[in-house]
């Protein structure tokens, strides 16, 4: 799984190489995500960390780490993925990611594909708030994640 995710990340960067012009905005974005996840028709609190490196004003790439503590009867769900982002406007960000989901700390993992959309509100000092909606596709099922990312760009 790790080799697959690494290969996809490298291929994504190579595909984006022709458009890697110098960005006029900050290149690094760190975010703290707080929200809810609908997994197996149960809504549970979800939180996570995300990072994006912006190649230019349109394209970015970065990892996402997320946890839903009480999902699957309290075992918890852990999500790790790499996402390619398209900033279609200065505020609208679309993402497509690939990674893995595991239940509990010591279980095996399943491949995960995530499609996401966020609306970024930018404030002075590189601070931002981004309401976010994501759909995870795992083992033939779809999970919905909704929340807010609190971001800092530099």
Short mmCIF file of C-alpha atoms in Angstrom, two decimals:
data_model
loop_
_atom_site.label_atom_id
_atom_site.label_comp_id
_atom_site.label_asym_id
_atom_site.label_seq_id
_atom_site.Cartn_x
_atom_site.Cartn_y
_atom_site.Cartn_z
CA UNK A 1 0.00 0.00 0.00
CA UNK A 2 2.77 2.45 0.88
CA UNK A 3 4.51 1.75 -2.43
CA UNK A 4 1.26 2.38 -4.30
CA UNK A 5 0.60 5.67 -2.51
CA UNK A 6 4.18 6.80 -3.12
CA UNK A 7 3.93 5.90 -6.81
CA UNK A 8 0.68 7.85 -7.16
CA UNK A 9 2.16 10.87 -5.40
CA UNK A 10 5.20 10.83 -7.71
CA UNK A 11 3.04 10.40 -10.81
CA UNK A 12 0.83 13.29 -9.68
CA UNK A 13 3.86 15.55 -9.29
CA UNK A 14 5.17 14.57 -12.74
CA UNK A 15 1.77 15.27 -14.33
CA UNK A 16 1.66 18.65 -12.63
CA UNK A 17 5.26 19.52 -13.65
CA UNK A 18 4.29 21.44 -16.83
CA UNK A 19 2.19 23.88 -14.78
CA UNK A 20 4.62 24.36 -11.89
CA UNK A 21 5.15 28.07 -12.46
CA UNK A 22 6.07 30.27 -9.53
CA UNK A 23 3.09 30.85 -7.25
CA UNK A 24 2.13 34.33 -6.17
CA UNK A 25 0.58 33.11 -2.90
CA UNK A 26 2.05 31.23 0.06
CA UNK A 27 3.29 27.75 -0.86
CA UNK A 28 2.75 25.89 2.43
CA UNK A 29 -0.65 25.35 4.02
CA UNK A 30 -1.12 23.52 7.32
CA UNK A 31 -4.60 22.72 8.57
CA UNK A 32 -6.42 21.31 11.59
CA UNK A 33 -9.68 19.60 10.62
CA UNK A 34 -12.65 19.24 12.99
CA UNK A 35 -15.93 17.71 11.88
CA UNK A 36 -18.10 14.63 11.63
CA UNK A 37 -17.86 11.43 9.64
CA UNK A 38 -20.82 9.35 8.55
CA UNK A 39 -19.49 5.77 8.59
CA UNK A 40 -21.90 2.81 8.50
CA UNK A 41 -24.81 5.28 8.98
CA UNK A 42 -23.36 6.49 12.31
CA UNK A 43 -22.17 10.08 12.76
CA UNK A 44 -19.02 10.41 14.85
CA UNK A 45 -16.57 13.21 15.68
CA UNK A 46 -13.61 13.33 13.29
CA UNK A 47 -10.39 15.31 13.51
CA UNK A 48 -7.17 15.45 11.59
CA UNK A 49 -4.15 17.24 10.21
CA UNK A 50 -3.51 18.19 6.63
CA UNK A 51 -0.66 19.78 4.72
CA UNK A 52 -0.51 21.12 1.19
CA UNK A 53 2.44 22.27 -0.86
CA UNK A 54 1.22 24.59 -3.64
CA UNK A 55 3.20 24.28 -6.86
CA UNK A 56 1.50 27.42 -8.16
CA UNK A 57 -1.82 29.23 -7.69
CA UNK A 58 -3.73 26.28 -9.22
CA UNK A 59 -2.09 22.99 -8.14
CA UNK A 60 -1.07 21.54 -4.78
CA UNK A 61 -0.25 18.17 -3.24
CA UNK A 62 -0.09 16.92 0.33
CA UNK A 63 -0.86 14.31 2.99
CA UNK A 64 -3.96 14.03 5.17
CA UNK A 65 -4.14 12.20 8.50
CA UNK A 66 -7.56 11.80 10.06
CA UNK A 67 -9.15 9.89 12.93
CA UNK A 68 -12.75 9.11 13.84
CA UNK A 69 -12.41 7.84 17.40
CA UNK A 70 -15.80 6.22 18.05
CA UNK A 71 -16.51 4.75 14.60
CA UNK A 72 -16.98 0.98 14.22
CA UNK A 73 -18.19 0.42 17.76
CA UNK A 74 -15.45 2.48 19.38
CA UNK A 75 -12.54 0.82 17.55
CA UNK A 76 -11.88 4.03 15.63
CA UNK A 77 -11.10 4.67 11.98
CA UNK A 78 -7.70 5.97 10.85
CA UNK A 79 -7.28 7.56 7.42
CA UNK A 80 -3.94 8.30 5.74
CA UNK A 81 -3.82 9.62 2.19
CA UNK A 82 -2.11 11.87 -0.32
CA UNK A 83 -4.32 14.35 -2.14
CA UNK A 84 -3.86 16.37 -5.33
CA UNK A 85 -5.62 19.75 -5.11
CA UNK A 86 -6.94 22.02 -7.84
CA UNK A 87 -7.64 25.60 -6.77
CA UNK A 88 -10.27 26.45 -9.40
CA UNK A 89 -10.67 29.95 -7.92
CA UNK A 90 -8.76 31.62 -5.06
CA UNK A 91 -11.46 30.26 -2.71
CA UNK A 92 -12.67 26.97 -4.22
CA UNK A 93 -10.39 23.96 -3.72
CA UNK A 94 -11.13 20.50 -5.15
CA UNK A 95 -9.17 17.43 -4.10
CA UNK A 96 -8.67 13.88 -5.26
CA UNK A 97 -6.70 11.57 -3.00
CA UNK A 98 -5.57 8.00 -2.58
CA UNK A 99 -4.55 6.23 0.61
CA UNK A 100 -5.70 3.77 3.22
CA UNK A 101 -8.25 3.35 5.97
CA UNK A 102 -7.77 1.09 8.95
CA UNK A 103 -10.10 0.15 11.78
CA UNK A 104 -8.49 0.11 15.20
CA UNK A 105 -4.80 0.56 15.78
CA UNK A 106 -3.66 -2.92 14.84
CA UNK A 107 -5.96 -4.01 12.03
CA UNK A 108 -5.21 -4.35 8.35
CA UNK A 109 -6.02 -1.54 5.95
CA UNK A 110 -8.26 -1.02 2.93
CA UNK A 111 -7.55 1.17 -0.08
CA UNK A 112 -9.33 4.51 0.03
CA UNK A 113 -10.15 7.10 -2.63
CA UNK A 114 -11.26 10.55 -1.44
CA UNK A 115 -12.98 13.30 -3.42
CA UNK A 116 -13.20 16.61 -1.57
CA UNK A 117 -14.37 20.18 -1.99
CA UNK A 118 -13.65 23.16 0.24
CA UNK A 119 -14.37 26.88 0.25
CA UNK A 120 -11.41 28.78 1.69
CA UNK A 121 -12.01 32.02 3.58
CA UNK A 122 -8.68 33.89 3.78
CA UNK A 123 -7.76 36.33 6.56
CA UNK A 124 -4.76 38.53 7.36
CA UNK A 125 -1.60 36.81 8.53
CA UNK A 126 -2.14 33.70 6.39
CA UNK A 127 -5.00 32.42 8.54
CA UNK A 128 -8.04 30.76 7.01
CA UNK A 129 -11.20 28.76 7.60
CA UNK A 130 -12.37 26.18 5.07
CA UNK A 131 -15.73 24.41 5.30
CA UNK A 132 -15.00 21.03 3.74
CA UNK A 133 -17.00 18.13 2.34
CA UNK A 134 -15.30 14.84 1.45
CA UNK A 135 -16.50 11.50 0.15
CA UNK A 136 -14.40 8.43 0.93
CA UNK A 137 -14.81 5.32 -1.19
CA UNK A 138 -13.62 2.25 0.71
CA UNK A 139 -14.31 -1.42 -0.02
CA UNK A 140 -17.44 -0.67 -2.07
CA UNK A 141 -18.87 1.73 0.52
CA UNK A 142 -19.12 5.51 0.65
CA UNK A 143 -18.44 7.55 3.79
CA UNK A 144 -19.22 11.26 4.10
CA UNK A 145 -17.01 13.66 6.05
CA UNK A 146 -18.02 17.24 6.76
CA UNK A 147 -16.32 19.86 8.86
CA UNK A 148 -14.10 22.90 9.02
CA UNK A 149 -10.36 23.15 8.50
CA UNK A 150 -8.54 25.91 10.35
CA UNK A 151 -5.54 26.78 8.18
CA UNK A 152 -2.30 28.71 8.30
CA UNK A 153 -0.35 29.45 5.14
CA UNK A 154 3.23 30.64 4.90
#
